[in-house]
mmCIF file of C-alpha atoms in Angstrom:
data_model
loop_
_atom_site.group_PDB
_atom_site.id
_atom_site.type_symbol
_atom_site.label_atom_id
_atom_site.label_comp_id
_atom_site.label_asym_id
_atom_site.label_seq_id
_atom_site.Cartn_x
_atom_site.Cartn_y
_atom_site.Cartn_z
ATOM 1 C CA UNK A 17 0.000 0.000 0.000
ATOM 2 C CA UNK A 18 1.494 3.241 -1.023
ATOM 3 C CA UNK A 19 3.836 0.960 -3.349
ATOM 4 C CA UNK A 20 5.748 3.883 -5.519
ATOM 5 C CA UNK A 21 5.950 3.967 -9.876
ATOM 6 C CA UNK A 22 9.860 3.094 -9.452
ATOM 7 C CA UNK A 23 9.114 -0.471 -7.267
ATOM 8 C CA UNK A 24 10.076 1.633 -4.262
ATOM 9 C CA UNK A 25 8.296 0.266 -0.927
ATOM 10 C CA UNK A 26 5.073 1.209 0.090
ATOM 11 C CA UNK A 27 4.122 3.104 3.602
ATOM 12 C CA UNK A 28 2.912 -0.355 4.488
ATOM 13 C CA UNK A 29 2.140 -4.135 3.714
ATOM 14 C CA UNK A 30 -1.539 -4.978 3.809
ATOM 15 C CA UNK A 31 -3.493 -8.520 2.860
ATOM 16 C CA UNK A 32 -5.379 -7.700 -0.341
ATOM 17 C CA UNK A 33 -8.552 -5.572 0.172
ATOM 18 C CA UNK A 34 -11.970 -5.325 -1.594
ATOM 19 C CA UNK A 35 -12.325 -2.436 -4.007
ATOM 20 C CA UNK A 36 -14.560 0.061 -1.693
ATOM 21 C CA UNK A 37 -11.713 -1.077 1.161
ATOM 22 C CA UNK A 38 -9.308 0.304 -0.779
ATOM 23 C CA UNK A 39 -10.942 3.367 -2.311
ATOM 24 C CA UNK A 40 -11.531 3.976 1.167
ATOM 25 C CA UNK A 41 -8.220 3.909 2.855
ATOM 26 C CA UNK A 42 -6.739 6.022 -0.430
ATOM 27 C CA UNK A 43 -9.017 8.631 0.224
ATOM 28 C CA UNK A 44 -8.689 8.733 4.279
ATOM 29 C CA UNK A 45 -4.834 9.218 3.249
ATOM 30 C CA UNK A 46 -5.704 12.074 1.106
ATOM 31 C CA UNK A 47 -8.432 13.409 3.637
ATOM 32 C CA UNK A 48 -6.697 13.512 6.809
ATOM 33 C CA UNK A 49 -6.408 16.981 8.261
ATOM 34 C CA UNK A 50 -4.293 15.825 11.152
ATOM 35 C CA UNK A 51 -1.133 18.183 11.991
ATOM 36 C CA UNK A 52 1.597 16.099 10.598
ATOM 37 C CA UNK A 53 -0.394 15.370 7.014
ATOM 38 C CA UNK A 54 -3.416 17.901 6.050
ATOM 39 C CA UNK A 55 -2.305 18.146 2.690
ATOM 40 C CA UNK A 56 -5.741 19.176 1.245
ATOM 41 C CA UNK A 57 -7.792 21.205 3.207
ATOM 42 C CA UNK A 58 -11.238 21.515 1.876
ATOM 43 C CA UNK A 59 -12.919 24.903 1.999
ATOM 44 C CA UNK A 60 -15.012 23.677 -0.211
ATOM 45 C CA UNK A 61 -17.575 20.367 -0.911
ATOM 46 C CA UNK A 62 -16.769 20.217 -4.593
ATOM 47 C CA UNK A 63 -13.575 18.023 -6.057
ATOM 48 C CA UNK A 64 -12.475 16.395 -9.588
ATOM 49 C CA UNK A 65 -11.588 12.861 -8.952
ATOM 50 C CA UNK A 66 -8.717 11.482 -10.699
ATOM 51 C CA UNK A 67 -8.608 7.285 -10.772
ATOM 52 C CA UNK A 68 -5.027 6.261 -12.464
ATOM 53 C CA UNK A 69 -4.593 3.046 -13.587
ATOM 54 C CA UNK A 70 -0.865 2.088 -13.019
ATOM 55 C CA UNK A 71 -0.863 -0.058 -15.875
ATOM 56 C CA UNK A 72 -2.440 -3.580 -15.469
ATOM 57 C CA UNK A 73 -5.394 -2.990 -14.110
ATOM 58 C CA UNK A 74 -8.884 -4.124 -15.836
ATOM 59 C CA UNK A 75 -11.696 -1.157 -17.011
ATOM 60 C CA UNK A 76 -13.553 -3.832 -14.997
ATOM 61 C CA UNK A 77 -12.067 -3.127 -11.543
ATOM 62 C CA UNK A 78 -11.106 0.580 -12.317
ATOM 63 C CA UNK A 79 -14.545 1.873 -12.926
ATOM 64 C CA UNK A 80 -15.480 -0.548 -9.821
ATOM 65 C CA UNK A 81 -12.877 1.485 -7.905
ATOM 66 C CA UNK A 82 -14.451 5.160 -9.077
ATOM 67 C CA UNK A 83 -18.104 3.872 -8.568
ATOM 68 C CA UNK A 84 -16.791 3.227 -4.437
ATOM 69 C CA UNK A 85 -14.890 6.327 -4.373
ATOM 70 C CA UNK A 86 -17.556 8.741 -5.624
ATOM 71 C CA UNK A 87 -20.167 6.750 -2.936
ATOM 72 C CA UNK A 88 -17.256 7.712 0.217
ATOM 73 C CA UNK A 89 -16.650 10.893 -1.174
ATOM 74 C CA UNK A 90 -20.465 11.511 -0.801
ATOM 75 C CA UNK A 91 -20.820 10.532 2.355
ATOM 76 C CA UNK A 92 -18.622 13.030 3.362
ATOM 77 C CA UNK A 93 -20.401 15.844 1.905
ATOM 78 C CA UNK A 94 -18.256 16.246 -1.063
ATOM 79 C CA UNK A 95 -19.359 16.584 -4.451
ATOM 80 C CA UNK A 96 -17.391 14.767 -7.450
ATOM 81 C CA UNK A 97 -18.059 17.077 -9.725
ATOM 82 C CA UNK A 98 -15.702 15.164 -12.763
ATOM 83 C CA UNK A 99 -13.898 12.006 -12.723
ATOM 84 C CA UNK A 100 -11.057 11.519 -14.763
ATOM 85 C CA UNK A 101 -9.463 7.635 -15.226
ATOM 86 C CA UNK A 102 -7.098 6.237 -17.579
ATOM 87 C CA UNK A 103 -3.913 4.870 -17.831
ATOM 88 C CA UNK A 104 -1.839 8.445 -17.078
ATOM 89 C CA UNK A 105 0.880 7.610 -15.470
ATOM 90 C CA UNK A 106 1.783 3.400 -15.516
ATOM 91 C CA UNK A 107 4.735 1.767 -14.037
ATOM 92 C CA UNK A 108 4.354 -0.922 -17.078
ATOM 93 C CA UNK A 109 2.226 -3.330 -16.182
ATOM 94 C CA UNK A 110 1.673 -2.520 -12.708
ATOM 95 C CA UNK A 111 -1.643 -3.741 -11.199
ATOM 96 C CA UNK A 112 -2.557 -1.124 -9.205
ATOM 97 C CA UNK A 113 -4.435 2.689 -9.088
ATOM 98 C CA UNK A 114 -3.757 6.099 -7.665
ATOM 99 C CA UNK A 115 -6.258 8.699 -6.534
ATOM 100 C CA UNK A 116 -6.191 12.096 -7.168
ATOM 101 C CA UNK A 117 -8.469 15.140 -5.452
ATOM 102 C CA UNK A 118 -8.197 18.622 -7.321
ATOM 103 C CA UNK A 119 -10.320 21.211 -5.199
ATOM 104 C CA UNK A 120 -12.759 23.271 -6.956
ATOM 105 C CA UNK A 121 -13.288 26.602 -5.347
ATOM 106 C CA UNK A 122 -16.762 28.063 -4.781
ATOM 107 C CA UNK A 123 -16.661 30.817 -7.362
ATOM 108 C CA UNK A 124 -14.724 28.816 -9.962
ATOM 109 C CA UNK A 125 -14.678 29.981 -13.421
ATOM 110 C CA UNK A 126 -11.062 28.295 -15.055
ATOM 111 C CA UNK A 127 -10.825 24.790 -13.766
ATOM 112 C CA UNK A 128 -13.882 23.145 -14.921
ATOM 113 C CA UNK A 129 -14.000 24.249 -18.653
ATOM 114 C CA UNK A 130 -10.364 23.949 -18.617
ATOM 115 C CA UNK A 131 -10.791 20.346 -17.724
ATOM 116 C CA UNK A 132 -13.753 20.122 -20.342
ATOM 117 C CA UNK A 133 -11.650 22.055 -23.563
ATOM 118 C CA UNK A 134 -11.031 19.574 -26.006
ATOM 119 C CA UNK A 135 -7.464 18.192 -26.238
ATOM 120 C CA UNK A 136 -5.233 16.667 -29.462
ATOM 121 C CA UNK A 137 -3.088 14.223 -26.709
ATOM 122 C CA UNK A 138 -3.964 10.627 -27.464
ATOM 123 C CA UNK A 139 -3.357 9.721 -24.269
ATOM 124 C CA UNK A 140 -5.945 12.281 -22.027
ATOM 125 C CA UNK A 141 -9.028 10.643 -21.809
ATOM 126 C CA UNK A 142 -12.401 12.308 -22.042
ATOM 127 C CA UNK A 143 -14.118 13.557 -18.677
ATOM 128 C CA UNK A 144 -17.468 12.831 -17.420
ATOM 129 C CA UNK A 145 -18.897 14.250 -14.799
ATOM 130 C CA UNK A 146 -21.402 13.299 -11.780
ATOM 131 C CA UNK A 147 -24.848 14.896 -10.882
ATOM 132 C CA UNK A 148 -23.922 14.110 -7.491
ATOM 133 C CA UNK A 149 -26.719 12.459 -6.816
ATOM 134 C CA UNK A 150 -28.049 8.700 -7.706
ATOM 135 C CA UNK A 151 -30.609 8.981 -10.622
ATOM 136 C CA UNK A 152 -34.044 7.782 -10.225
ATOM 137 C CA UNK A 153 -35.043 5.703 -12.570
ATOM 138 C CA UNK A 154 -38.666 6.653 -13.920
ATOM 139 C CA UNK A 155 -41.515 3.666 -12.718
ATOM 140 C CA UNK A 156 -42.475 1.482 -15.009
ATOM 141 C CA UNK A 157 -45.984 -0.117 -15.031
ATOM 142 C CA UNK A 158 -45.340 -3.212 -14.364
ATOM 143 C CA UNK A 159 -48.238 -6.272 -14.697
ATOM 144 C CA UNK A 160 -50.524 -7.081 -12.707
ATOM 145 C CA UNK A 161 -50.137 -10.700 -11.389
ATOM 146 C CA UNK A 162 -52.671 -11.105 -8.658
ATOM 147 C CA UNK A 163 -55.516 -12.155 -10.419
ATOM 148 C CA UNK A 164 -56.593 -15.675 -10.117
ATOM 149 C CA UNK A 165 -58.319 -17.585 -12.578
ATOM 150 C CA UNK A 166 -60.647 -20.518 -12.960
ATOM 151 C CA UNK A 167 -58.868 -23.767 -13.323
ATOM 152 C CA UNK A 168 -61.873 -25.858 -12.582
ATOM 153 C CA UNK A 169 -62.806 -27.089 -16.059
ATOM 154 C CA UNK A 170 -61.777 -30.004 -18.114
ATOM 155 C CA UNK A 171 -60.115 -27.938 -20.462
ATOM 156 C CA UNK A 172 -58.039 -26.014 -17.544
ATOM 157 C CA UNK A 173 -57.146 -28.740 -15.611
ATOM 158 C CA UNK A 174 -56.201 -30.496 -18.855
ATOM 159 C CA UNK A 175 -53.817 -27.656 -19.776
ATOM 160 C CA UNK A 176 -52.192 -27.564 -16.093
ATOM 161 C CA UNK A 177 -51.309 -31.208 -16.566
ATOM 162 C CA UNK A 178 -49.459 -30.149 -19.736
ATOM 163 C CA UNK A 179 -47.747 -27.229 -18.464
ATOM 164 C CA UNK A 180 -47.145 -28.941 -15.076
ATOM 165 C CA UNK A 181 -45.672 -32.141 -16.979
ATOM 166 C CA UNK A 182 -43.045 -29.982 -19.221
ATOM 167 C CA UNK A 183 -42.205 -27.290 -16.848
ATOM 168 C CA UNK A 184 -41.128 -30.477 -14.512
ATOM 169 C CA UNK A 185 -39.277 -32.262 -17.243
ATOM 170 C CA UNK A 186 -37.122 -28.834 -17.543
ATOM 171 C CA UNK A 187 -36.670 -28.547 -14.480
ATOM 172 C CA UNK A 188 -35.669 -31.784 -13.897
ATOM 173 C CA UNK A 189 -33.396 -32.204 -17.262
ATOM 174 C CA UNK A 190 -31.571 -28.853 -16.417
ATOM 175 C CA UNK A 191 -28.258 -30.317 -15.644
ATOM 176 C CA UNK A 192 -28.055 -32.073 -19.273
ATOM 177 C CA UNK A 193 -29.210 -29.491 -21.134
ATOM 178 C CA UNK A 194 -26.460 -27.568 -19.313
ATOM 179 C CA UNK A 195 -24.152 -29.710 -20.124
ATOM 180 C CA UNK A 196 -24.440 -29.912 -23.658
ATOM 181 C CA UNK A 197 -24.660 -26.112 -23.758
ATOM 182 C CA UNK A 198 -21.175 -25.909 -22.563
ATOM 183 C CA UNK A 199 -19.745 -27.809 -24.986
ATOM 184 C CA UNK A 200 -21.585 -26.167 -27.968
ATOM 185 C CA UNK A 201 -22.569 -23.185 -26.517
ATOM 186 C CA UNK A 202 -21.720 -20.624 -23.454
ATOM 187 C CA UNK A 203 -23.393 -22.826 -20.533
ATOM 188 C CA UNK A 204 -26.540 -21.087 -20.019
ATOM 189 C CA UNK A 205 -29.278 -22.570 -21.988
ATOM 190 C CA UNK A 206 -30.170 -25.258 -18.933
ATOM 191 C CA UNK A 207 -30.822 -22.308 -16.871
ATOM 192 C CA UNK A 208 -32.562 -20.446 -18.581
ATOM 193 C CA UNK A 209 -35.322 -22.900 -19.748
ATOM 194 C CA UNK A 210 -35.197 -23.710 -16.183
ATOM 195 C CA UNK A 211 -35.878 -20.443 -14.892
ATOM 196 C CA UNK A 212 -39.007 -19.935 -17.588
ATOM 197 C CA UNK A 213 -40.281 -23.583 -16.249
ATOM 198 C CA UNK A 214 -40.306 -22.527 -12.621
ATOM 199 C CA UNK A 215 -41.857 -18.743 -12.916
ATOM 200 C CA UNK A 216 -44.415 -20.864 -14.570
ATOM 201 C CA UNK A 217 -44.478 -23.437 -11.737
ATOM 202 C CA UNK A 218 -44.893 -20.554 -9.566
ATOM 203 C CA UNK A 219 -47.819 -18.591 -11.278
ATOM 204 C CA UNK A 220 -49.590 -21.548 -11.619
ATOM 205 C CA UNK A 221 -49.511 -21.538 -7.778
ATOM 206 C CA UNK A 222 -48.136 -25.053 -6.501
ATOM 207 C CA UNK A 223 -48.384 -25.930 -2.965
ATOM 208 C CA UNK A 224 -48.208 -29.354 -1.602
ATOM 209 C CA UNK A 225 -49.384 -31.055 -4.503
ATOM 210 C CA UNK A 226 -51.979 -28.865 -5.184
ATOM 211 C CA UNK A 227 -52.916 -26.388 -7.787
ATOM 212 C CA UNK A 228 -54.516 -23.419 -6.682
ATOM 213 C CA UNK A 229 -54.693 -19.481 -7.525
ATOM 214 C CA UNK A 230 -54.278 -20.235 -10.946
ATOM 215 C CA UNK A 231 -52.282 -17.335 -12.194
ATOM 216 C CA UNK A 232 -52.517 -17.910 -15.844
ATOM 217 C CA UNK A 233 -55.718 -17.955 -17.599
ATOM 218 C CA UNK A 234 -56.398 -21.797 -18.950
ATOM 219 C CA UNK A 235 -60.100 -21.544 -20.458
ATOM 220 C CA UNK A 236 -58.859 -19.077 -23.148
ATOM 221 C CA UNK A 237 -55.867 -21.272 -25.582
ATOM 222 C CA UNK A 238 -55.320 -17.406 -26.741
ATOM 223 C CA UNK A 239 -54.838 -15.832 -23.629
ATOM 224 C CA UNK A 240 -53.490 -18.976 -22.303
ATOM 225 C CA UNK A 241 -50.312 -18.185 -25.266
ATOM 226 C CA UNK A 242 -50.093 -14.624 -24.687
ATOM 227 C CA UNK A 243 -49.665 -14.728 -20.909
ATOM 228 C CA UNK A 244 -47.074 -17.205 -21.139
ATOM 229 C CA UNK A 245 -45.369 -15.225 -23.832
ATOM 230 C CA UNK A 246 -45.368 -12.278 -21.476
ATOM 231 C CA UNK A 247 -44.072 -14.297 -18.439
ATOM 232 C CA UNK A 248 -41.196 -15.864 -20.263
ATOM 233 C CA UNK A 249 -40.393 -12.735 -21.833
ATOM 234 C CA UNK A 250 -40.200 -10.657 -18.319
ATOM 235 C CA UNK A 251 -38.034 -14.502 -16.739
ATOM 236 C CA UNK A 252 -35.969 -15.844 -18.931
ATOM 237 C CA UNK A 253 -33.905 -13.827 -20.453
ATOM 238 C CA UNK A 254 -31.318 -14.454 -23.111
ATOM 239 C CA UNK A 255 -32.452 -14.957 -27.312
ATOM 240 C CA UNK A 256 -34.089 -17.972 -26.261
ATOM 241 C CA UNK A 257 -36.522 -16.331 -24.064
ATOM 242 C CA UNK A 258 -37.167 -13.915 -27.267
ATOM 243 C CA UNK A 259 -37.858 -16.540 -29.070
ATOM 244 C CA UNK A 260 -40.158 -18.195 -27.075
ATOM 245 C CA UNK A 261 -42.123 -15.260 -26.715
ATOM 246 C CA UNK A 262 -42.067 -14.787 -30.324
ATOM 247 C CA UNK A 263 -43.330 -18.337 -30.784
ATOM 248 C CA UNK A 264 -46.466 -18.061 -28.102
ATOM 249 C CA UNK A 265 -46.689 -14.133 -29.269
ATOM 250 C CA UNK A 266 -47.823 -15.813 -32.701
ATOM 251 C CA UNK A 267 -50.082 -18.520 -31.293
ATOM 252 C CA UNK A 268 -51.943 -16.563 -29.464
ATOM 253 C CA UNK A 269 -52.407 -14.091 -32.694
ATOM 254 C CA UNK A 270 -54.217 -16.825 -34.735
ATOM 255 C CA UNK A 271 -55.674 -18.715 -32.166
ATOM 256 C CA UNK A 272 -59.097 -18.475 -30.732
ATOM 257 C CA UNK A 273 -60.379 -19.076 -27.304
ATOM 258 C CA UNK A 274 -62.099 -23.152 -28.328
ATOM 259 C CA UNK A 275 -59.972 -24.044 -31.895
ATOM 260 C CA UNK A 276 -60.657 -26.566 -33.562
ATOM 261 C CA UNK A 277 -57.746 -28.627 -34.229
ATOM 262 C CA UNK A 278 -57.543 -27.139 -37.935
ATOM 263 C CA UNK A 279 -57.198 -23.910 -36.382
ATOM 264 C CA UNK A 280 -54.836 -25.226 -34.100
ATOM 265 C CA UNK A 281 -52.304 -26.426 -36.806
ATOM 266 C CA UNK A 282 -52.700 -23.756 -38.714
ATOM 267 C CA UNK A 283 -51.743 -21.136 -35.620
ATOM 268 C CA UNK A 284 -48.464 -23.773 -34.838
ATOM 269 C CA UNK A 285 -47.736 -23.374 -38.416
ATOM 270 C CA UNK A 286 -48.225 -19.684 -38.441
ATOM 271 C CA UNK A 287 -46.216 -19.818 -34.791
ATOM 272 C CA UNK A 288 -43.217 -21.425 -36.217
ATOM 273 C CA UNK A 289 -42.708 -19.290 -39.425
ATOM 274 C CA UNK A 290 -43.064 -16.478 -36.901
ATOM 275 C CA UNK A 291 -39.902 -17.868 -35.292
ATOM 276 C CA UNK A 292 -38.269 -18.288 -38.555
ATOM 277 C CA UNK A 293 -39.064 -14.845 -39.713
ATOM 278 C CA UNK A 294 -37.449 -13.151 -36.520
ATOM 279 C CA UNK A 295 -34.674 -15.950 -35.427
ATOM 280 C CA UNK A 296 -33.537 -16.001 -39.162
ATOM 281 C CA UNK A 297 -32.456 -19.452 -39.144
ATOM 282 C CA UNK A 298 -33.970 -22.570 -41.068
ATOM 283 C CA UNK A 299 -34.512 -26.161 -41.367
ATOM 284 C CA UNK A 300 -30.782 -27.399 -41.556
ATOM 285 C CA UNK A 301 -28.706 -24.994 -39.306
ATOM 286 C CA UNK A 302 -28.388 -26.814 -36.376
ATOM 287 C CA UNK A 303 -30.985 -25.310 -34.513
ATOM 288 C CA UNK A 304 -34.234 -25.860 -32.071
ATOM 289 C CA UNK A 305 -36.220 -25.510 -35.485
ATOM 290 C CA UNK A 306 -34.500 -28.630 -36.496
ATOM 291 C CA UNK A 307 -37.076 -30.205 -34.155
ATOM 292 C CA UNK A 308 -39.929 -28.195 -34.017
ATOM 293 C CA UNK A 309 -40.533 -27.445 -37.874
ATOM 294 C CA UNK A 310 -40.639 -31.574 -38.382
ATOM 295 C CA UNK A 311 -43.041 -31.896 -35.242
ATOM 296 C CA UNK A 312 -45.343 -28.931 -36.205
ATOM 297 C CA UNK A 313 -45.157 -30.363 -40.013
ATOM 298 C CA UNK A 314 -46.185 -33.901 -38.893
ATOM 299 C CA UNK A 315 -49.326 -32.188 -36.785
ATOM 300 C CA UNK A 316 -50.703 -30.522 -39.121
ATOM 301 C CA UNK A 317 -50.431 -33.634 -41.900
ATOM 302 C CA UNK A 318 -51.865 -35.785 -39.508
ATOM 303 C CA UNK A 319 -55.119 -33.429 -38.688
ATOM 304 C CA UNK A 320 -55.913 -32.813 -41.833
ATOM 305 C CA UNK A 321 -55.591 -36.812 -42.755
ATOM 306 C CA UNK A 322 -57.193 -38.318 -39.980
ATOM 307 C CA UNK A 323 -58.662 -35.264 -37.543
ATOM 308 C CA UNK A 324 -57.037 -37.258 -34.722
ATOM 309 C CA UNK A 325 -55.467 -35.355 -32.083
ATOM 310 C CA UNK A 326 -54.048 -38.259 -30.424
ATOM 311 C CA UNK A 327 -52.131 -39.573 -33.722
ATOM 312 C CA UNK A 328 -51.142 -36.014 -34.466
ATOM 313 C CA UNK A 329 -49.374 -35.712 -30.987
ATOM 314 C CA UNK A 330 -47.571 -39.191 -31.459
ATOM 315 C CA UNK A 331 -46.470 -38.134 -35.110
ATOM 316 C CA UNK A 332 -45.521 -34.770 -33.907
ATOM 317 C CA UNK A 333 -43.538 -36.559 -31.057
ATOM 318 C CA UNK A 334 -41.786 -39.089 -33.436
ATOM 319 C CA UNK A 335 -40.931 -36.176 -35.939
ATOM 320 C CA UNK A 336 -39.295 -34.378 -33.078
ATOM 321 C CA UNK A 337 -36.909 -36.974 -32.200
ATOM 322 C CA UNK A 338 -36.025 -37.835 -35.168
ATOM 323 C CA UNK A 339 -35.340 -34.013 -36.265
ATOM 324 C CA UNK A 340 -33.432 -33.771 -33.370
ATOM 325 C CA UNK A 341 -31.372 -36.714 -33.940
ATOM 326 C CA UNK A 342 -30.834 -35.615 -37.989
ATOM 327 C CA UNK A 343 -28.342 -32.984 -36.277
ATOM 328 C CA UNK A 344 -25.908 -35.174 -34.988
ATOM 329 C CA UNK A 345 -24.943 -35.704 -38.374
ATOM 330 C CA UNK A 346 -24.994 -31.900 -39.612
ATOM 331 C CA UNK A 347 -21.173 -30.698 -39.979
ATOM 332 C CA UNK A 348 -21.521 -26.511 -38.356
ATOM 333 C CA UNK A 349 -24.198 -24.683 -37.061
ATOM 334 C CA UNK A 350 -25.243 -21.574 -38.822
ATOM 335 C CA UNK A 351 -26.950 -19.802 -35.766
ATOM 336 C CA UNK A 352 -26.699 -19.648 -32.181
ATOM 337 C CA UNK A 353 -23.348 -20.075 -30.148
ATOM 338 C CA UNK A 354 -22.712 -23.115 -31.136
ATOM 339 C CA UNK A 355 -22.381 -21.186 -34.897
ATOM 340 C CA UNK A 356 -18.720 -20.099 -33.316
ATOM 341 C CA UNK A 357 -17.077 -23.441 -33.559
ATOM 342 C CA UNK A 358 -15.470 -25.290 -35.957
ATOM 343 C CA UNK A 359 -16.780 -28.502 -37.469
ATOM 344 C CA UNK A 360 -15.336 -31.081 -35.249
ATOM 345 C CA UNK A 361 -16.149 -29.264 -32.167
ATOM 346 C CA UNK A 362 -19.647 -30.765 -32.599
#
């Protein structure tokens, strides 16, 4: 601590502190108006803050560092008024920072827009400055999800056994689909679908077994599709939660509150060309689609041969898996994260 540009020794040694420790102690250093230091009294509450990177130090932990310093400085009744931070003076590749306070007197007219003139050095970097205050961000409406629906008729309690049964098969498969994501992709997918799967665990209001304050409207398919579009939207996060809310976005645009099941091929149809339209990819690049546009294919043929909703689902089901398993053979990936690796990778 107080290690100097040359490798000279510091005023002490110290086990390695957390950022806002450090900011802290700098600053105390700097602050202390005892006889033998007081080397900046303040007669006034306003400073520019100057964070120096020494030379190794991540924009990461530096802007870390000013964040902690400008919160200390506050509570102290002084104003940072500009921050400067850069690389300004390094000892090579030093990991470390120095602070710098420049007092700004109360009637100042030089030092702030001589700080703020625009410079030709390469090295300077450019200001910015704080409100001294924390913004407030404006309120946003946000929905309403204490309203409790009906879940007492066939067609409800038929759809919470659907929902219930794949949400749980997430949930419970989340550690595979993780695990394939880090090979081919950046580890998160498992998560993710997990996290949609549980906020809908939870709005459909589990407890002990039972289903209760139904949270998501079941007698309406349509509004059934748009709420879960909505929740999975606001939960999961990522392009995949996009897309899903692309995909139930669409059904519940084409589908009506009893469909037949004409209507409902057509709307999965319509659903997954929505997908295609926004996601860009296609049958072929490696993709979810690779699965879905064989099921939702094989649904809609087997409606409109036989009417049977039961046959459809098995078709749909077999067309899946095999979709699925077509991409084990497929050399690259043309979308997603898996799109960054090489052939063999997969």
């Amino acid at each position: 601590f107080g290690l100097g540009i040359h490798g000279e020794a510091g005023a002490q040694r110290v086990e390695i502190q957390t950022a806002q420790n450090t900011a802290i102690a700098c600053l105390d250093y700097i602050l202390d108006n005892s006889e033998t230091r007081n080397y900046l009294p303040l007669e006034t509450s306003s400073v520019v803050l100057l964070v120096n990177n020494l030379g190794g130090t991540t924009n990461l932990e530096l802007n870390i560092l000013i964040k902690n310093a400008i919160e200390y400085l506050e509570t102290k009744s002084i104003s940072v008024v500009r921050v400067i931070s850069g690389a300004l003076m390094t000892s090579l590749e030093m990991a470390g920072v120095s602070f710098t306070l420049l007092r700004i007197p109360p009637s100042d007219t030089i030092f702030i827009s001589s700080l703020d003139a625009p410079v030709s050095s390469p090295g300077w970097p450019r200001n910015f400055a704080s409100t001294g205050h924390t913004p407030i961000l404006p309120e946003t409406q946000s929905e309403d999800r204490s309203q409790v629906y009906d879940a007492t008729t066939p067609q409800a309690e038929s759809l919470v056994g659907v929902l219930v049964a794949a949400c749980e098969a997430l949930v419970r498969f989340e550690p595979e689909i993780t695990r394939f994501d880090q090979i081919a992709g950046d580890g998160d997918c498992g998560k993710t679908m997990e996290r949609g799967a549980r906020a809908v665990l939870d709005r459909l209001g589990c407890d002990d077994g039972e289903w209760h304050a139904i949270g998501i409207p079941l007698d309406d398919l349509s509004a059934t599709c748009a709420a879960l579009a909505s929740l999975l939207e606001d939960e999961m996060g990522g392009t995949s939660g996009a897309l899903y809310c692309i995909f139930f976005d669409a059904l519940a645009a084409e589908l009506q509150s009893e469909p037949t099941l004409e209507q409902l091929a057509q709307a999965l149809d319509a659903a997954v060309k929505a997908v295609q339209k926004y996601g860009g990819a296609k049958l072929g690049d490696r993709t979810l689609l690779d699965a879905l546009i064989p099921a939702i294919a094989a649904f809609v043929e087997k409606i409109n041969e036989t009417g049977d909703y039961g046959k459809a689902i098995e078709a749909a089901t077999d067309a899946a898996a095999k979709g699925s398993d077509n991409t084990k053979d497929m050399d690259a990936a043309n979308f997603g994260r898996a799109s960054y690796l090489i052939g063999g990778g997969l």
